[in-house]
XYZ file of C-alpha atoms in Angstrom:
569
model
C -39.885 2.672 -83.473
C -36.991 4.535 -83.033
C -38.437 7.853 -83.936
C -38.392 10.148 -80.770
C -40.778 13.006 -80.992
C -42.128 15.229 -78.238
C -44.494 13.500 -75.775
C -47.009 16.774 -76.356
C -46.784 15.959 -79.929
C -47.433 12.499 -79.515
C -50.169 13.035 -77.236
C -51.511 15.845 -79.155
C -51.793 13.363 -82.061
C -53.203 10.524 -80.249
C -55.354 12.181 -77.309
C -56.793 14.910 -79.170
C -57.726 13.143 -82.097
C -59.488 10.767 -79.942
C -57.281 7.818 -81.168
C -56.574 7.023 -77.661
C -58.245 7.769 -73.787
C -56.092 9.998 -71.872
C -56.284 7.176 -69.194
C -54.378 4.682 -71.721
C -51.865 6.986 -72.701
C -51.100 7.938 -69.547
C -50.364 4.218 -68.131
C -48.808 3.866 -71.121
C -46.180 6.667 -70.733
C -45.326 5.819 -66.923
C -44.938 2.071 -68.410
C -42.172 3.397 -71.234
C -40.550 5.675 -68.546
C -40.011 2.674 -66.345
C -39.077 0.095 -68.530
C -37.243 2.249 -70.854
C -39.199 1.207 -73.785
C -40.131 3.603 -76.650
C -44.310 5.071 -75.623
C -45.482 4.573 -79.508
C -44.186 0.560 -79.824
C -46.056 0.305 -76.309
C -49.436 1.427 -77.599
C -48.712 -0.233 -80.856
C -47.561 -3.761 -78.770
C -51.154 -3.416 -76.900
C -53.361 -2.835 -79.992
C -54.142 0.717 -79.502
C -52.876 2.020 -82.724
C -51.334 0.619 -85.777
C -47.696 1.122 -86.973
C -49.262 2.224 -90.507
C -51.076 4.789 -89.112
C -47.984 5.986 -87.130
C -45.895 5.996 -90.113
C -48.324 8.074 -91.677
C -48.320 10.761 -89.108
C -44.370 10.818 -89.123
C -44.191 11.124 -92.561
C -46.686 14.670 -92.391
C -44.685 15.748 -88.920
C -41.176 15.332 -90.522
C -42.688 16.419 -93.965
C -40.850 13.772 -95.564
C -42.208 11.396 -97.920
C -43.066 7.891 -96.713
C -41.524 5.056 -99.119
C -42.222 0.991 -98.975
C -38.971 -0.825 -100.101
C -39.911 -4.112 -99.763
C -39.921 -5.967 -103.126
C -37.956 -3.072 -104.591
C -35.183 -3.515 -107.315
C -32.080 -1.813 -105.921
C -29.135 -1.648 -108.123
C -26.217 -3.021 -106.744
C -24.249 0.210 -107.703
C -26.504 2.237 -105.523
C -26.345 -0.396 -102.507
C -22.485 -0.514 -102.819
C -21.956 3.309 -102.101
C -22.667 2.600 -98.546
C -21.314 -0.760 -96.619
C -23.886 -2.742 -95.002
C -21.936 -2.399 -91.503
C -22.415 1.375 -91.731
C -25.962 1.152 -93.171
C -27.301 -1.055 -90.081
C -25.487 1.189 -87.858
C -26.945 4.379 -88.672
C -30.203 2.461 -89.473
C -30.433 3.970 -92.974
C -30.192 2.789 -96.610
C -29.772 4.127 -100.066
C -32.004 3.196 -102.932
C -31.981 5.284 -106.006
C -30.770 8.509 -107.421
C -32.149 11.085 -109.918
C -30.834 12.737 -112.812
C -29.631 15.890 -110.494
C -27.375 13.907 -108.636
C -29.588 13.342 -105.372
C -29.156 9.841 -103.633
C -32.187 8.609 -102.088
C -31.558 7.951 -98.347
C -34.531 6.015 -96.523
C -34.308 6.318 -92.649
C -36.318 5.325 -89.728
C -35.708 8.808 -88.144
C -35.683 11.674 -90.565
C -34.935 13.827 -87.665
C -31.370 12.055 -87.253
C -29.595 14.944 -88.829
C -25.978 13.538 -87.543
C -26.761 10.278 -89.796
C -27.678 12.408 -92.644
C -24.667 14.259 -92.688
C -22.358 11.550 -92.143
C -24.028 9.413 -95.026
C -23.352 12.743 -97.463
C -19.836 12.805 -96.717
C -19.596 9.208 -96.791
C -20.519 9.132 -100.399
C -19.627 12.521 -101.144
C -22.947 13.686 -102.730
C -26.280 15.370 -101.667
C -29.316 13.003 -100.373
C -33.056 13.528 -100.455
C -34.320 11.892 -97.398
C -37.409 9.459 -97.217
C -39.309 7.795 -94.133
C -39.483 4.361 -94.083
C -40.196 1.174 -91.465
C -37.750 -1.188 -89.733
C -39.041 -4.381 -91.752
C -38.140 -2.232 -95.292
C -34.406 -1.157 -93.947
C -34.209 -4.988 -92.999
C -35.016 -6.197 -96.549
C -32.459 -3.629 -98.056
C -30.028 -5.423 -95.334
C -31.051 -8.719 -97.002
C -29.981 -7.617 -100.604
C -26.571 -7.031 -98.616
C -27.130 -10.402 -97.150
C -27.025 -11.786 -100.937
C -23.804 -10.153 -101.413
C -22.538 -12.567 -98.154
C -24.098 -15.677 -99.751
C -22.047 -15.122 -103.184
C -18.836 -14.185 -101.104
C -19.081 -16.905 -98.522
C -17.968 -19.946 -100.697
C -15.092 -17.842 -102.298
C -13.884 -16.818 -98.767
C -14.211 -20.545 -97.337
C -12.300 -22.043 -100.244
C -9.519 -19.188 -100.646
C -8.649 -19.923 -96.591
C -8.860 -23.426 -97.011
C -6.057 -23.307 -99.672
C -4.223 -21.373 -96.816
C -4.560 -23.673 -94.011
C -2.616 -26.603 -95.933
C 0.860 -24.632 -95.234
C -0.740 -24.920 -91.302
C -0.747 -28.613 -90.766
C 2.619 -28.790 -88.945
C 1.250 -26.198 -86.250
C -0.362 -27.144 -82.705
C -4.302 -26.815 -82.447
C -4.177 -23.532 -80.356
C -1.549 -21.887 -82.849
C -3.733 -22.802 -85.917
C -6.605 -21.701 -84.287
C -5.527 -18.022 -83.754
C -3.836 -17.921 -87.854
C -5.850 -15.488 -90.098
C -7.225 -18.514 -92.378
C -9.145 -20.371 -89.517
C -10.247 -17.164 -87.957
C -11.711 -15.879 -91.636
C -13.436 -18.887 -92.275
C -15.060 -19.015 -88.514
C -15.979 -15.400 -89.136
C -17.448 -15.865 -92.598
C -19.549 -18.901 -91.173
C -21.076 -16.804 -88.186
C -21.498 -13.679 -90.722
C -23.245 -15.938 -93.251
C -25.479 -17.410 -90.361
C -26.518 -13.946 -89.163
C -27.220 -12.719 -92.765
C -29.490 -15.324 -93.326
C -31.190 -14.989 -89.937
C -30.417 -18.797 -88.778
C -31.092 -19.406 -85.328
C -28.406 -22.249 -84.967
C -25.354 -23.182 -86.588
C -24.033 -27.315 -86.770
C -20.571 -28.299 -87.433
C -21.195 -31.768 -87.682
C -18.112 -34.346 -88.410
C -18.454 -37.244 -90.423
C -15.956 -40.035 -91.766
C -14.307 -38.006 -94.241
C -16.111 -34.724 -94.338
C -17.473 -31.863 -92.196
C -20.854 -30.795 -92.612
C -22.126 -27.090 -91.782
C -25.817 -26.857 -91.813
C -27.778 -23.970 -90.464
C -31.551 -23.567 -89.033
C -33.376 -21.367 -90.627
C -37.322 -20.599 -89.695
C -37.009 -23.692 -87.917
C -35.896 -26.057 -90.673
C -32.293 -27.425 -90.960
C -30.533 -26.954 -94.082
C -27.361 -28.094 -95.301
C -24.951 -25.023 -96.329
C -21.405 -26.408 -96.975
C -19.156 -29.387 -96.749
C -15.602 -28.675 -95.709
C -12.410 -31.049 -95.318
C -12.226 -32.832 -92.440
C -8.529 -31.806 -92.066
C -9.454 -28.230 -90.866
C -12.372 -29.238 -88.480
C -10.134 -29.436 -84.972
C -8.686 -26.229 -85.755
C -12.445 -25.014 -86.478
C -13.496 -26.490 -83.217
C -10.356 -24.848 -81.342
C -11.286 -21.280 -82.816
C -14.790 -21.634 -81.509
C -13.514 -23.010 -78.401
C -11.205 -19.897 -77.828
C -13.983 -17.581 -78.659
C -16.549 -19.354 -76.145
C -13.833 -19.538 -73.579
C -13.664 -23.420 -73.423
C -10.790 -25.899 -72.933
C -9.217 -26.579 -76.016
C -7.326 -29.770 -74.752
C -10.490 -31.120 -73.805
C -11.978 -33.582 -76.281
C -13.714 -36.142 -74.338
C -16.511 -34.724 -72.284
C -18.975 -32.231 -73.345
C -18.611 -28.468 -72.601
C -20.829 -25.402 -72.788
C -20.093 -21.932 -73.129
C -20.903 -18.427 -74.236
C -19.783 -15.493 -76.435
C -20.780 -12.246 -77.951
C -19.988 -11.512 -81.307
C -20.805 -8.379 -83.630
C -21.030 -9.022 -87.651
C -22.858 -6.989 -90.016
C -23.626 -4.407 -87.342
C -25.495 -6.435 -85.140
C -24.248 -7.824 -81.839
C -25.122 -11.688 -81.194
C -25.035 -13.425 -78.089
C -24.118 -17.251 -78.910
C -24.265 -20.274 -76.779
C -21.995 -22.512 -77.886
C -22.504 -26.530 -76.951
C -19.406 -28.734 -78.183
C -20.104 -32.743 -77.719
C -17.790 -35.656 -78.458
C -19.214 -38.048 -81.276
C -17.556 -40.845 -82.890
C -15.634 -39.281 -85.670
C -14.888 -35.748 -83.565
C -16.597 -33.241 -81.820
C -19.686 -31.676 -82.698
C -20.441 -28.038 -82.342
C -23.935 -26.327 -81.951
C -24.169 -22.802 -81.749
C -27.348 -20.826 -80.990
C -27.589 -17.297 -82.102
C -29.537 -14.830 -79.735
C -29.756 -11.210 -80.662
C -28.475 -9.272 -78.022
C -31.037 -6.503 -78.783
C -34.009 -8.245 -78.671
C -36.961 -7.333 -76.885
C -39.610 -9.135 -75.549
C -42.746 -9.471 -77.769
C -46.229 -8.896 -77.270
C -48.796 -11.657 -77.544
C -49.918 -10.760 -80.997
C -46.393 -10.386 -82.167
C -46.205 -14.336 -81.203
C -48.918 -15.215 -83.195
C -51.718 -15.140 -80.670
C -54.980 -14.656 -82.045
C -57.239 -12.223 -80.235
C -59.310 -15.325 -78.165
C -56.147 -16.597 -76.919
C -54.900 -13.201 -76.013
C -57.988 -12.877 -73.610
C -57.389 -16.125 -71.829
C -53.788 -15.568 -71.398
C -54.272 -11.964 -70.047
C -57.028 -13.188 -67.911
C -54.743 -15.863 -66.171
C -51.711 -13.846 -65.433
C -54.197 -11.413 -63.510
C -54.006 -13.848 -60.459
C -51.733 -13.110 -58.196
C -50.547 -16.609 -56.988
C -50.732 -20.234 -58.542
C -48.623 -21.670 -61.460
C -48.667 -21.015 -65.414
C -46.752 -23.332 -67.533
C -45.435 -22.966 -71.118
C -44.867 -26.603 -72.532
C -43.369 -27.922 -75.824
C -40.307 -29.569 -77.209
C -36.639 -27.833 -77.171
C -36.701 -24.816 -79.696
C -40.959 -24.215 -79.547
C -40.337 -20.536 -78.342
C -41.397 -21.555 -74.600
C -38.714 -19.028 -73.070
C -39.849 -16.506 -75.676
C -43.448 -16.612 -74.407
C -42.515 -16.660 -70.853
C -40.467 -13.306 -71.301
C -43.272 -11.600 -72.918
C -45.491 -12.795 -70.053
C -42.879 -11.453 -67.837
C -42.831 -8.037 -69.669
C -46.624 -7.513 -69.149
C -46.533 -8.354 -65.306
C -43.383 -5.987 -64.928
C -44.828 -2.982 -62.794
C -43.373 -0.826 -60.152
C -45.520 -2.668 -57.114
C -44.389 -6.080 -57.989
C -41.263 -7.783 -57.187
C -40.115 -10.287 -60.433
C -37.220 -12.818 -59.753
C -35.798 -15.134 -62.157
C -33.508 -18.175 -62.008
C -32.705 -19.572 -65.680
C -30.303 -21.178 -67.864
C -29.198 -19.272 -69.572
C -30.703 -15.564 -69.304
C -32.053 -14.752 -73.016
C -33.240 -11.429 -72.648
C -31.985 -8.658 -70.316
C -35.424 -7.112 -68.850
C -34.856 -3.809 -67.021
C -36.565 -3.863 -63.274
C -36.534 -7.949 -63.047
C -33.918 -9.331 -60.971
C -32.183 -12.232 -63.095
C -30.062 -15.461 -62.005
C -27.943 -17.487 -64.021
C -27.721 -21.119 -62.739
C -24.210 -22.175 -62.201
C -23.859 -25.913 -60.767
C -20.213 -25.109 -60.012
C -20.921 -22.704 -57.850
C -23.863 -24.714 -56.475
C -26.729 -22.498 -58.356
C -29.044 -25.264 -59.421
C -32.698 -24.425 -60.604
C -33.589 -26.141 -56.957
C -31.005 -24.432 -55.084
C -31.647 -20.810 -56.766
C -35.267 -21.453 -56.070
C -34.869 -21.657 -52.544
C -32.567 -18.796 -52.332
C -35.114 -16.605 -54.281
C -37.822 -17.581 -52.268
C -35.951 -15.468 -48.959
C -35.770 -12.448 -51.677
C -39.786 -11.630 -50.681
C -40.594 -12.362 -54.500
C -44.078 -11.600 -55.646
C -43.767 -13.220 -59.165
C -40.812 -16.090 -59.975
C -40.130 -17.493 -63.511
C -38.231 -20.562 -63.429
C -36.527 -21.238 -66.423
C -37.448 -25.163 -66.360
C -39.016 -27.634 -64.271
C -36.686 -30.568 -64.710
C -36.858 -32.539 -61.804
C -39.015 -33.802 -58.525
C -36.855 -31.296 -56.083
C -37.816 -28.330 -58.518
C -41.268 -29.147 -58.987
C -41.827 -29.730 -55.509
C -40.347 -26.436 -54.352
C -41.961 -24.357 -57.549
C -45.794 -26.010 -56.333
C -44.935 -24.944 -52.770
C -44.256 -21.212 -53.676
C -47.190 -21.375 -55.990
C -49.521 -22.627 -52.991
C -47.706 -19.612 -50.525
C -48.908 -16.719 -52.314
C -46.356 -16.366 -55.139
C -47.419 -16.297 -58.628
C -45.179 -19.010 -60.688
C -44.216 -19.094 -64.256
C -42.053 -21.930 -65.816
C -41.450 -24.320 -68.825
C -42.094 -28.092 -68.801
C -41.412 -30.700 -71.772
C -44.557 -32.233 -72.839
C -46.295 -32.449 -76.146
C -49.367 -30.891 -75.548
C -50.986 -28.809 -72.910
C -53.394 -31.461 -70.900
C -49.983 -33.607 -70.705
C -48.512 -31.213 -68.180
C -50.932 -32.347 -65.665
C -49.704 -36.108 -65.373
C -45.961 -34.961 -65.941
C -46.367 -33.120 -62.810
C -48.153 -36.150 -60.927
C -44.910 -37.901 -62.453
C -42.760 -35.910 -60.686
C -44.176 -36.793 -57.363
C -46.124 -33.836 -56.891
C -49.472 -35.105 -55.195
C -52.657 -34.772 -57.841
C -54.796 -32.334 -55.266
C -51.270 -30.163 -55.366
C -51.442 -29.754 -58.692
C -55.167 -29.246 -58.945
C -54.502 -26.735 -56.348
C -51.861 -24.474 -57.727
C -52.095 -25.216 -61.462
C -53.603 -22.232 -63.510
C -53.127 -22.441 -66.902
C -50.947 -24.533 -69.358
C -49.577 -22.804 -72.915
C -48.597 -25.479 -75.182
C -46.946 -24.134 -78.323
C -44.955 -24.700 -81.617
C -43.691 -22.633 -84.066
C -44.655 -22.720 -87.747
C -42.865 -20.831 -90.482
C -45.028 -17.628 -91.575
C -46.096 -17.222 -95.182
C -44.006 -14.392 -97.038
C -46.285 -11.590 -97.085
C -44.337 -10.051 -100.112
C -45.374 -13.116 -102.256
C -48.658 -14.445 -100.795
C -51.280 -16.079 -103.190
C -54.327 -17.572 -102.442
C -55.736 -20.665 -104.202
C -58.305 -23.624 -104.268
C -57.176 -26.787 -103.560
C -58.369 -29.595 -105.829
C -60.923 -32.291 -104.291
C -58.265 -34.995 -104.126
C -55.663 -32.637 -101.659
C -58.843 -31.341 -99.634
C -59.640 -35.164 -99.005
C -56.000 -35.833 -98.232
C -55.462 -33.081 -95.626
C -59.121 -33.946 -94.018
C -57.786 -37.456 -93.416
C -54.367 -36.264 -92.032
C -56.129 -34.101 -89.893
C -58.541 -36.491 -88.738
C -55.519 -38.811 -87.830
C -54.113 -36.455 -85.553
C -57.371 -34.763 -83.790
C -59.636 -38.090 -83.842
C -62.086 -36.108 -85.602
C -63.534 -34.244 -88.465
C -61.917 -31.072 -88.735
C -62.957 -28.768 -91.403
C -60.745 -27.022 -94.344
C -61.447 -23.698 -96.164
C -61.964 -24.279 -99.556
C -59.282 -20.767 -100.020
C -56.052 -21.648 -98.640
C -52.873 -19.462 -99.157
C -49.008 -20.041 -99.654
C -45.855 -17.950 -100.692
C -45.190 -18.183 -104.508
C -41.670 -17.803 -103.656
C -39.372 -14.324 -104.140
C -36.002 -13.137 -103.692
C -37.109 -11.662 -100.156
C -37.859 -15.374 -98.974
C -35.261 -16.644 -100.922
C -37.727 -18.627 -102.991
C -38.985 -20.649 -100.031
C -42.463 -19.095 -99.649
C -41.829 -18.499 -96.013
C -40.619 -15.835 -93.800
C -40.443 -15.648 -90.252
C -42.139 -17.685 -87.641
C -44.951 -17.628 -85.268
C -46.515 -19.584 -82.651
C -49.597 -21.901 -82.661
C -50.831 -22.236 -79.107
C -53.351 -24.557 -77.146
C -54.294 -23.038 -73.920
C -55.441 -25.125 -71.020
C -57.259 -23.083 -68.067
C -58.203 -24.907 -65.008
C -61.751 -24.179 -63.597
C -63.373 -26.108 -60.693
C -64.844 -28.626 -62.688
C -61.168 -29.523 -64.416
C -59.700 -29.361 -60.886
C -62.267 -31.703 -59.471
C -61.403 -34.129 -62.178
C -57.345 -34.105 -61.652
C -58.242 -34.843 -58.103
C -60.267 -37.899 -58.933
C -58.787 -41.269 -57.847
C -59.604 -42.254 -61.243
C -58.250 -39.360 -63.216
C -57.177 -39.851 -66.808
C -55.689 -37.620 -69.095
C -58.471 -38.771 -72.082
C -60.980 -37.297 -69.702
C -59.194 -34.153 -68.803
C -58.618 -33.739 -72.749
C -62.202 -34.392 -73.393
C -63.511 -31.688 -70.827
C -61.405 -29.221 -71.718
C -62.375 -29.371 -75.339
C -66.166 -29.538 -73.846
C -65.424 -26.199 -72.080
C -64.274 -24.873 -75.509
C -60.477 -25.415 -75.414
C -58.834 -24.825 -78.828
C -56.100 -27.226 -79.456
C -52.815 -26.692 -81.110
C -54.021 -28.137 -84.535
C -57.177 -25.972 -84.491
C -55.132 -22.966 -83.544
C -52.507 -23.886 -86.765
C -55.620 -24.532 -89.046
C -57.437 -20.887 -88.191
C -54.088 -19.382 -89.184
C -53.594 -21.165 -92.372
C -57.014 -19.987 -93.202
C -56.249 -16.484 -92.172
C -52.993 -16.819 -94.660
C -50.743 -16.837 -91.726
C -49.291 -19.857 -92.600
C -50.139 -23.069 -94.324
C -51.916 -26.085 -93.516
C -48.580 -28.538 -94.539
C -46.504 -26.190 -92.497
C -48.812 -26.902 -89.228
C -49.211 -30.618 -90.157
C -45.339 -30.982 -90.565
C -44.958 -29.329 -87.111
C -47.490 -31.193 -84.970
C -45.984 -34.145 -86.146
C -42.653 -33.725 -85.300
């Protein structure tokens, strides 16, 4: 929440009216000052106040009408008065005008007089100011994105024609010519406008495929001639600081890229394949902040279990799941909760995805001799209270991590397993003795990412008896027992905001295994089995990922079909 009000006014609004206790307000104020986060953002993320209530207060305070923009039809003539780069940079949007010539300006911060004056001068017209939310502004920016979509293929086609004359040049020279620069810029801008998380550039026998991963699903966006493939790869290598003349070895790099008024950190991986080099780019927003547990998608019961588990001062907490399931995001959210003045937090990561104030973060660098294992040894000499290891990949890292947890440190890390219970045999498989696993492992959070139902076109429906029976049968196959499905379910009907997919954004589905004395004894038994651990955990009330997903489908957060798709992958 970008609005900045005097602290005494916020206190008057929240404490004097009884919405928040003085103690809670004081703690939030101290955390905001120390971490550099907004006070109101902290109170909203911790569930003390709602965003809608705060915006209504701001509307009254600034004497500015509050407007909802999502789903609103905005004329292209109004939108084009202000370029998207300027709109994003100033966090404003134009959405209408009246008969008197006033253009309607929506803002997150009506107190930003500099932005108001700038817009008035730029469009050469008076404006009427409205207050809106960040999400509503992003909706308007998505409309600009549709312009980018329309222009994208034309930009590519026009520049492909230009590349014909460049065939005689060397790779490096071609990569620095405007047509290739324009093509790569268009691909990146298009991906950012669609909120893609990954870009895949894949070379086939006769063509190059460009695919984007949007909300966890890969979609083919474009095919381009194979003749320009090497020049595009060379351009990306230049941007990422990689060797242009190396074609036989995998290369990894990183770059900062700005488009549509937004800074992106892009991880680049280049891998030789049969027909040429494949490029994978992971897009990470440079300004992204750690999310609260509820923003991740945790229900209240899960939040309570996780919050209790991170109060412990030693032991190990693991987050498990396949690549791209949001493990690192969850770890950062936990770190953000633990980030207090009285603790020393040190991390060893590959790569560092979020910059957290007051947390000492180290990037692994095998060329310099910094691996997870060697970095972890060095961290232990830094007097840490809390250690975060990006991933436990090998026996050496597992051994040091377990001994760190035994000697009074709280260790957070991730592991590649399909569910929470499998983390136990996975550690044992890494040569960690079962009695040590039982002694140090406090909590395992397993997770997957599912697509959210679009809130702008959500509809309820009653599945027919045949569909219900089919869903129950599929759920029983996965869970091994009957799972009840609600007779009223939800889905997205499809609208311009979600590009008619019915989904927009992602959330996590979770399974949390907390080890109590009974479970620890079971792990330490000579005849320990994974099935026995799963059964005892369920008897003690563990909610499986599938059950958590079904609950969220019944609440209208996602769909049963989406949960089944993700669980089966």
